[in-house]
Amino acid sequence: MGQLAPESAIALAPRLTEKAVLSVCPHDCPDTCAMISHVADGRLLRVEGNPSHPYTRGTLCRKVAHYEERVYSPDRLLYPMVRCGPKGSGRFERVSWDHALDLIADRWRTIIAESGPEAILPYSYAGTMGVVNMSACEGRLWNRMGASRLLRTICSTAGEAGHTYTMGWSGGIDPESFAHSKLIIAWGTNLSSTNVHLMPFVREAQKNGAKFVVIDPFKTRTAGSADLFLQLKPGTDTALALGMMHVILEEGLYDGDYVARYTVGIDALRDRAREFPPDRVASITGLPEDVIVDFARSYATVKPSAIRLGYGLTRNSNGGMMARAITCLPALVGAWRHLGGGLLLSSSSHFGWNRAAVMRPDLRPAGPLPRAINMNELGAALAGQQNPPVRSMMIWNCNPAAVAPNSNLVIDGLMRDDLFTVVHEQLMTDTARYADVLLPATSQMEHLDLHFSYGQMYVQLNQPAIEPLGECRPNIDVQNDLARRMGYMDACFSQSAEEVIRTALSTDDPSMSGVTYERLLVEGSIKIGADSSRGLVKSGDLIQTFADGQGFRTPSGKVEFYSEKALEEGYDPLPAYVPLAESHEATPELAREFPLNLLSPASHHFLNSTFSNLPSLMKAEKAPRIWIHPEDAVERDISSGDVVRVHNLRGEVELRAEVSELAQPGTVWSPSLWWHRDSPKGRNVNALTSDLLTDLGGGSTFHTNLVQVERKR
Ligand SMILES: Nc1nc2c(c(=O)[nH]1)N[C@H]1C(S)=C(S)[C@@H](COP(=O)(O)OP(=O)(O)OC[C@H]3O[C@@H](n4cnc5c(=O)[nH]c(N)nc54)[C@H](O)[C@@H]3O)O[C@H]1N2
Ligand SMILES: Nc1nc2c(c(=O)[nH]1)N[C@H]1C(S)=C(S)[C@@H](COP(=O)(O)OP(=O)(O)OC[C@H]3O[C@@H](n4cnc5c(=O)[nH]c(N)nc54)[C@H](O)[C@@H]3O)O[C@H]1N2
Ligand SMILES: [Mo]
């Protein structure tokens, strides 16, 4: 009694060295939160959302709120290691950095001499979204080497391609302007889980009388707070959009002046929309006819109206066309005219940073571009008769064993004995287990980086809060070191993180005017577009450019309902509805055996496969689960809590059933993403997902899968 445990004594001692550091959440999320990291005695104590940041507004999501759990996770890798057991066994022994990097460079030199540099495949995505540790590392080394190019298509390219045929680029409105809207539509996006910091702006608008509409095949958390929830059949959004256009055009509710001045192809669009009268759209989407008509009328008449277009819905075989069709709507009704009106898919192309100087495409060897491999087709690329075969991969910022579709095929590839795999990671992930050489990476708390955003309009600087754990090194340092060992002596391979950041900011693009490294050091965060023709300062400014038709970058300079460019590139020049590639309509035989449509969108407590290893968040997410409608459950004798076997021709997984009317009959919903490590039978939902590509943009189709579900006996 009375004796303090040593830890408590430390806890009571004054923390003379406690400091607060300006940080940025680096993860693949539209919010890109401004954080304050509190550090004492060289240790991260806690993080908080920066209260003075206009978009973060002092709150963090549940995942990041205890970031110290992730930084000090027992899964952290601390030293370089080489494999000492069979592939995939997870058995490694510690080596020095010099040994590991020499081994890699030697092996690559041999492969390049025998098979050429295309036999090497860099594989990365957005584990961190920093300019230094993402962007620079995607370009420089691999361009200089002439390695295979990776098409980074897993997330956003289908949406961007569809949006771009209509608008000429993927820019849109400032999310902060949503507060001024009178009608907000979350179309195929689960904002309350995936874009948490937009919700206060939605709530503010609702308080001022706005109606909030959610369009989703599943009744998500977000749908729970909607004034109107449209639970359509999956993959039918283009038909809904065309049905809305039908009503708007037939009833003369469109903005004739805006359409005449700033759009092309209205007559062709009218003809196409005529093919989609409300009764036909009702039978395609499963929505009642009167609901479709009423919704179309509200969309056309309530002003201003803002659409938040999700990347989620575009992960369907017909997802590019969904974005193409939906992006036509705001121009038709003149929504772009008003503050609080328009559409937002992504804000990333508003940031006019010096991409070429960071990525260095000019470093590529002369001659034709190296071959491209679509990251969604990794399994096939590793299995196929490629010429040359992929003999080595370096993987960083990504966990393809867990996140890529058709994971059984991916894992077969990673198991290849003749594949030399280098993984640079923070954690012992599912992918890290297949490495031949495993390198430890610093976390955001341990390195310097610069961040733009795909969901808001601020440039932000992340300053390191603590020293690197163990022997961890940032991506940029490791890649620079590898480049020099390969004999690439270009000056960029000696750049520090700060120099990369200064390079990114060295531009006269008006969106970036006034953004300097020195200011960022002090202020942490600066909104883009001080005197920009394409950016913005106040939430209204960008709108002005779309309002007077200046913001469109198509060949005609207008919103293209009819796209000559799409036609030239082999696509329908108009928005076109095509049923899902795996569906009762398109593949009736497959659907007899596998009658249920599986959607596998983002989960609330994980971020793709990040955070899925942390006990507190695993507990909150409960178990790998699947939601199934009571009708489908009764037929299969399934009750909530039962373990079910879910399978198709690609694989099988075991999940826990949630029998619930949140799902609709014929559609099941299983949020992503648990690690294979923590999934029953060692396989997560991606054992079922398709590696088919989207109609536009070569994107992923994580929601276009037919499966069968049965109770495990
Ligand atoms: N908590 C959390 N936040 C995240 C992520 C995460 O994993 N967890 N991931 C981050 C990343 S990388 C991204 S890209 C974004 C993604 O964020 P979102 O764009 O919100 O994407 P998802 O959650 O995958 O899917 C959104 C919704 O699309 C619905 N959907 C599926 N098919 C269709 C369809 O045919 N039509 C319609 N209308 N809806 C459909 C799904 O039911 C789902 O509710 O979120 C980011 N934020
Ligand atoms: N079934 C299903 N699968 C999906 C999706 C889905 O909706 N359903 N969503 C897809 C989408 S939208 C996306 S964007 C992808 C995302 O897939 P990934 O890009 O693989 O994203 P994460 O799962 O977050 O894994 C990122 C990894 O990067 C590591 N990392 C973080 N920071 C650093 C760093 O500084 N250096 C290094 N070397 N490593 C770092 C993390 O530890 C983590 O293991 O997943 C896709 N997979
Ligand atoms: Mo994503």
Tab-separated table of N, CA, C and O and ligand atoms in Angstrom, residues 26-28 70 124-128 133 154-156 315 375 395-400 402-405 424-427 429 439 441-444 447 473-475 600-602 607-610 670 672-673 675 685-686 689 700 702-703, ligand 2:
chain	number	residue	atom	x	y	z
A	26	PRO	N	-1.678	11.142	-42.581
A	26	PRO	CA	-1.155	10.830	-43.914
A	26	PRO	C	-1.996	9.835	-44.694
A	26	PRO	O	-1.662	9.489	-45.820
A	27	HIS	N	-3.087	9.352	-44.112
A	27	HIS	CA	-3.723	8.159	-44.675
A	27	HIS	C	-4.639	8.492	-45.846
A	27	HIS	O	-4.962	9.647	-46.094
A	28	ASP	N	-5.046	7.428	-46.539
A	28	ASP	CA	-5.786	7.556	-47.789
A	28	ASP	C	-7.252	7.845	-47.485
A	28	ASP	O	-8.094	6.958	-47.490
A	70	ARG	N	-1.056	2.867	-32.920
A	70	ARG	CA	-0.519	2.395	-34.201
A	70	ARG	C	1.003	2.561	-34.247
A	70	ARG	O	1.721	1.678	-34.686
A	124	SER	N	2.974	0.148	-55.421
A	124	SER	CA	2.697	0.996	-54.255
A	124	SER	C	1.365	1.672	-54.440
A	124	SER	O	0.867	1.802	-55.551
A	125	TYR	N	0.792	2.114	-53.323
A	125	TYR	CA	-0.372	2.972	-53.447
A	125	TYR	C	-0.279	4.085	-52.414
A	125	TYR	O	0.770	4.721	-52.320
A	126	ALA	N	-1.306	4.302	-51.619
A	126	ALA	CA	-1.370	5.538	-50.848
A	126	ALA	C	-1.333	5.302	-49.335
A	126	ALA	O	-2.025	5.978	-48.582
A	127	GLY	N	-0.481	4.364	-48.886
A	127	GLY	CA	-0.308	4.142	-47.450
A	127	GLY	C	-0.006	5.445	-46.740
A	127	GLY	O	-0.536	5.732	-45.662
A	128	THR	N	0.874	6.258	-47.326
A	128	THR	CA	0.971	7.672	-46.971
A	128	THR	C	0.704	8.446	-48.242
A	128	THR	O	1.072	8.007	-49.330
A	133	ASN	N	7.012	10.970	-49.561
A	133	ASN	CA	7.059	9.517	-49.366
A	133	ASN	C	6.035	8.743	-50.197
A	133	ASN	O	6.036	7.522	-50.186
A	154	ILE	N	-6.467	1.327	-58.446
A	154	ILE	CA	-7.296	0.544	-57.534
A	154	ILE	C	-8.446	1.359	-56.949
A	154	ILE	O	-9.447	0.805	-56.507
A	155	CYS	N	-8.321	2.677	-56.979
A	155	CYS	CA	-9.258	3.497	-56.229
A	155	CYS	C	-10.079	4.457	-57.083
A	155	CYS	O	-11.298	4.426	-57.058
A	156	SER	N	-9.419	5.332	-57.799
A	156	SER	CA	-10.111	6.542	-58.259
A	156	SER	C	-10.213	6.702	-59.774
A	156	SER	O	-10.907	7.606	-60.243
A	315	ARG	N	-16.719	1.649	-58.108
A	315	ARG	CA	-16.018	0.355	-58.127
A	315	ARG	C	-16.959	-0.767	-58.566
A	315	ARG	O	-17.182	-1.752	-57.882
A	375	MET	N	-2.598	-2.326	-61.638
A	375	MET	CA	-2.419	-2.896	-60.290
A	375	MET	C	-3.569	-3.801	-59.868
A	375	MET	O	-3.395	-4.652	-59.005
A	395	ILE	N	7.545	-3.425	-53.024
A	395	ILE	CA	6.224	-3.028	-52.545
A	395	ILE	C	6.384	-2.084	-51.351
A	395	ILE	O	7.127	-2.409	-50.415
A	396	TRP	N	5.735	-0.935	-51.404
A	396	TRP	CA	5.723	-0.017	-50.250
A	396	TRP	C	4.400	0.734	-50.271
A	396	TRP	O	3.722	0.772	-51.294
A	397	ASN	N	4.004	1.320	-49.154
A	397	ASN	CA	2.745	2.099	-49.078
A	397	ASN	C	1.543	1.285	-49.517
A	397	ASN	O	0.554	1.858	-49.979
A	398	CYS	N	1.591	-0.005	-49.414
A	398	CYS	CA	0.517	-0.823	-49.967
A	398	CYS	C	0.584	-2.238	-49.400
A	398	CYS	O	1.674	-2.722	-49.081
A	399	ASN	N	-0.570	-2.856	-49.326
A	399	ASN	CA	-0.656	-4.208	-48.759
A	399	ASN	C	-1.429	-5.117	-49.720
A	399	ASN	O	-2.527	-5.574	-49.410
A	400	PRO	N	-0.844	-5.350	-50.921
A	400	PRO	CA	-1.615	-6.004	-51.980
A	400	PRO	C	-2.125	-7.401	-51.626
A	400	PRO	O	-3.185	-7.793	-52.113
A	402	ALA	N	-3.585	-8.307	-49.126
A	402	ALA	CA	-4.890	-8.146	-48.480
A	402	ALA	C	-5.848	-7.272	-49.275
A	402	ALA	O	-7.044	-7.522	-49.266
A	403	VAL	N	-5.349	-6.240	-49.963
A	403	VAL	CA	-6.269	-5.244	-50.540
A	403	VAL	C	-6.592	-5.457	-52.013
A	403	VAL	O	-7.585	-4.923	-52.505
A	404	ALA	N	-5.754	-6.178	-52.730
A	404	ALA	CA	-6.004	-6.323	-54.171
A	404	ALA	C	-7.107	-7.350	-54.400
A	404	ALA	O	-7.294	-8.262	-53.596
A	405	PRO	N	-7.866	-7.192	-55.500
A	405	PRO	CA	-8.943	-8.145	-55.763
A	405	PRO	C	-8.399	-9.524	-56.140
A	405	PRO	O	-7.240	-9.643	-56.532
A	424	HIS	N	8.835	-2.760	-48.181
A	424	HIS	CA	9.196	-1.693	-47.233
A	424	HIS	C	7.911	-1.330	-46.499
A	424	HIS	O	6.956	-0.867	-47.118
A	425	GLU	N	7.850	-1.589	-45.229
A	425	GLU	CA	6.590	-1.500	-44.468
A	425	GLU	C	6.846	-1.031	-43.047
A	425	GLU	O	7.943	-1.144	-42.519
A	426	GLN	N	5.763	-0.540	-42.445
A	426	GLN	CA	5.816	-0.220	-41.012
A	426	GLN	C	5.482	-1.440	-40.161
A	426	GLN	O	5.898	-1.534	-39.010
A	427	LEU	N	4.700	-2.352	-40.749
A	427	LEU	CA	4.110	-3.445	-39.963
A	427	LEU	C	4.342	-4.792	-40.625
A	427	LEU	O	4.555	-4.871	-41.835
A	429	THR	N	2.661	-6.969	-42.167
A	429	THR	CA	1.351	-7.139	-42.816
A	429	THR	C	1.260	-8.498	-43.512
A	429	THR	O	2.247	-9.223	-43.624
A	439	LEU	N	12.033	-4.366	-45.185
A	439	LEU	CA	12.682	-3.140	-44.701
A	439	LEU	C	11.719	-2.355	-43.819
A	439	LEU	O	10.543	-2.207	-44.167
A	441	ALA	N	9.877	0.837	-42.165
A	441	ALA	CA	9.583	2.217	-42.564
A	441	ALA	C	9.174	3.059	-41.357
A	441	ALA	O	8.513	2.576	-40.434
A	442	THR	N	9.543	4.329	-41.420
A	442	THR	CA	9.105	5.290	-40.401
A	442	THR	C	7.606	5.544	-40.541
A	442	THR	O	7.038	5.402	-41.619
A	443	SER	N	6.994	5.969	-39.457
A	443	SER	CA	5.596	6.403	-39.519
A	443	SER	C	5.568	7.915	-39.694
A	443	SER	O	6.600	8.586	-39.618
A	444	GLN	N	4.389	8.454	-39.888
A	444	GLN	CA	4.211	9.889	-40.090
A	444	GLN	C	4.761	10.694	-38.914
A	444	GLN	O	5.177	11.835	-39.085
A	447	HIS	N	8.738	11.305	-39.653
A	447	HIS	CA	9.353	11.927	-40.828
A	447	HIS	C	8.635	13.210	-41.249
A	447	HIS	O	7.535	13.504	-40.782
A	473	ARG	N	13.460	3.713	-41.582
A	473	ARG	CA	13.851	4.808	-42.480
A	473	ARG	C	12.677	5.189	-43.382
A	473	ARG	O	11.891	4.337	-43.786
A	474	PRO	N	12.591	6.496	-43.747
A	474	PRO	CA	11.527	6.937	-44.652
A	474	PRO	C	11.709	6.366	-46.057
A	474	PRO	O	12.838	6.093	-46.489
A	475	ASN	N	10.612	6.247	-46.777
A	475	ASN	CA	10.651	5.727	-48.149
A	475	ASN	C	11.681	6.456	-49.006
A	475	ASN	O	12.425	5.838	-49.760
A	600	SER	N	-18.433	-4.834	-51.128
A	600	SER	CA	-17.444	-4.876	-50.035
A	600	SER	C	-16.799	-3.508	-49.861
A	600	SER	O	-15.635	-3.311	-50.163
A	601	PRO	N	-17.543	-2.528	-49.386
A	601	PRO	CA	-17.015	-1.165	-49.254
A	601	PRO	C	-16.224	-0.950	-47.958
A	601	PRO	O	-16.009	-1.887	-47.184
A	602	ALA	N	-15.817	0.286	-47.744
A	602	ALA	CA	-14.987	0.645	-46.586
A	602	ALA	C	-15.710	0.351	-45.265
A	602	ALA	O	-16.914	0.544	-45.150
A	607	LEU	N	-9.144	1.497	-42.174
A	607	LEU	CA	-8.970	2.264	-43.397
A	607	LEU	C	-8.299	1.349	-44.410
A	607	LEU	O	-7.111	1.114	-44.311
A	608	ASN	N	-9.078	0.791	-45.311
A	608	ASN	CA	-8.595	-0.306	-46.139
A	608	ASN	C	-8.010	-1.335	-45.180
A	608	ASN	O	-8.699	-1.743	-44.258
A	609	SER	N	-6.725	-1.708	-45.330
A	609	SER	CA	-6.202	-2.678	-44.359
A	609	SER	C	-5.392	-2.006	-43.248
A	609	SER	O	-4.756	-2.676	-42.445
A	610	THR	N	-5.397	-0.661	-43.228
A	610	THR	CA	-4.679	0.046	-42.164
A	610	THR	C	-5.591	0.124	-40.932
A	610	THR	O	-6.803	0.277	-41.086
A	670	SER	N	-20.308	-6.683	-47.105
A	670	SER	CA	-19.253	-7.091	-46.173
A	670	SER	C	-18.136	-6.054	-46.179
A	670	SER	O	-17.392	-5.936	-47.152
A	672	SER	N	-14.794	-3.811	-45.753
A	672	SER	CA	-13.383	-4.181	-45.865
A	672	SER	C	-12.575	-3.274	-44.934
A	672	SER	O	-12.953	-2.128	-44.765
A	673	LEU	N	-11.484	-3.709	-44.282
A	673	LEU	CA	-10.826	-4.916	-44.708
A	673	LEU	C	-10.066	-5.521	-43.533
A	673	LEU	O	-9.209	-4.850	-42.963
A	675	TRP	N	-7.356	-8.227	-42.058
A	675	TRP	CA	-6.178	-8.908	-42.606
A	675	TRP	C	-6.515	-10.393	-42.811
A	675	TRP	O	-7.323	-10.960	-42.068
A	685	VAL	N	-12.290	-10.927	-47.451
A	685	VAL	CA	-13.328	-10.870	-48.486
A	685	VAL	C	-12.744	-10.771	-49.903
A	685	VAL	O	-13.405	-11.135	-50.880
A	686	ASN	N	-11.503	-10.309	-50.004
A	686	ASN	CA	-10.935	-10.189	-51.344
A	686	ASN	C	-10.634	-11.531	-52.013
A	686	ASN	O	-10.299	-11.561	-53.201
A	689	THR	N	-13.464	-11.193	-54.527
A	689	THR	CA	-13.694	-10.028	-55.396
A	689	THR	C	-13.040	-10.204	-56.761
A	689	THR	O	-12.047	-10.908	-56.924
A	700	SER	N	-11.009	-0.593	-60.347
A	700	SER	CA	-11.334	-1.832	-59.641
A	700	SER	C	-12.843	-2.023	-59.572
A	700	SER	O	-13.612	-1.066	-59.662
A	702	PHE	N	-14.667	-3.823	-56.950
A	702	PHE	CA	-14.867	-4.521	-55.676
A	702	PHE	C	-16.345	-4.774	-55.341
A	702	PHE	O	-16.639	-5.516	-54.423
A	703	HIS	N	-17.270	-4.114	-56.063
A	703	HIS	CA	-18.693	-4.314	-55.765
A	703	HIS	C	-19.421	-5.155	-56.816
A	703	HIS	O	-20.620	-5.324	-56.731
B	2	LIG	N1	-12.689	-5.551	-50.761
B	2	LIG	C1	-12.230	-4.305	-50.903
B	2	LIG	N2	-10.929	-4.113	-51.117
B	2	LIG	C2	-10.458	-2.849	-51.284
B	2	LIG	C3	-11.308	-1.745	-51.194
B	2	LIG	C4	-12.686	-1.972	-50.970
B	2	LIG	O1	-13.504	-1.037	-50.901
B	2	LIG	N3	-13.107	-3.264	-50.833
B	2	LIG	N4	-10.803	-0.469	-51.356
B	2	LIG	C5	-9.697	-0.349	-52.255
B	2	LIG	C6	-9.173	1.023	-52.205
B	2	LIG	S1	-10.261	2.268	-52.524
B	2	LIG	C7	-7.901	1.298	-51.957
B	2	LIG	S2	-7.380	2.921	-52.055
B	2	LIG	C8	-6.951	0.226	-51.658
B	2	LIG	C9	-5.932	0.659	-50.632
B	2	LIG	O2	-5.027	-0.321	-50.405
B	2	LIG	P1	-3.582	0.038	-49.815
B	2	LIG	O3	-2.977	1.146	-50.584
B	2	LIG	O4	-2.822	-1.219	-49.675
B	2	LIG	O5	-3.949	0.690	-48.417
B	2	LIG	P2	-3.823	0.178	-46.934
B	2	LIG	O6	-4.581	-1.065	-46.750
B	2	LIG	O7	-4.191	1.361	-46.141
B	2	LIG	O8	-2.291	-0.187	-46.768
B	2	LIG	C10	-1.290	0.769	-46.846
B	2	LIG	C11	-0.020	0.191	-46.264
B	2	LIG	O9	0.990	1.181	-46.354
B	2	LIG	C12	1.751	1.146	-45.143
B	2	LIG	N5	2.366	2.472	-44.949
B	2	LIG	C13	1.805	3.579	-44.422
B	2	LIG	N6	2.683	4.597	-44.414
B	2	LIG	C14	3.836	4.136	-44.952
B	2	LIG	C15	5.114	4.738	-45.205
B	2	LIG	O10	5.371	5.901	-44.928
B	2	LIG	N7	6.034	3.929	-45.777
B	2	LIG	C16	5.800	2.635	-46.104
B	2	LIG	N8	6.768	1.954	-46.705
B	2	LIG	N9	4.626	2.049	-45.843
B	2	LIG	C17	3.642	2.795	-45.288
B	2	LIG	C18	0.752	0.794	-44.077
B	2	LIG	O11	1.394	0.229	-42.937
B	2	LIG	C19	-0.183	-0.167	-44.797
B	2	LIG	O12	0.168	-1.511	-44.605
B	2	LIG	O13	-7.655	-0.911	-51.140
B	2	LIG	C20	-8.602	-1.390	-52.032
B	2	LIG	N10	-9.125	-2.652	-51.537
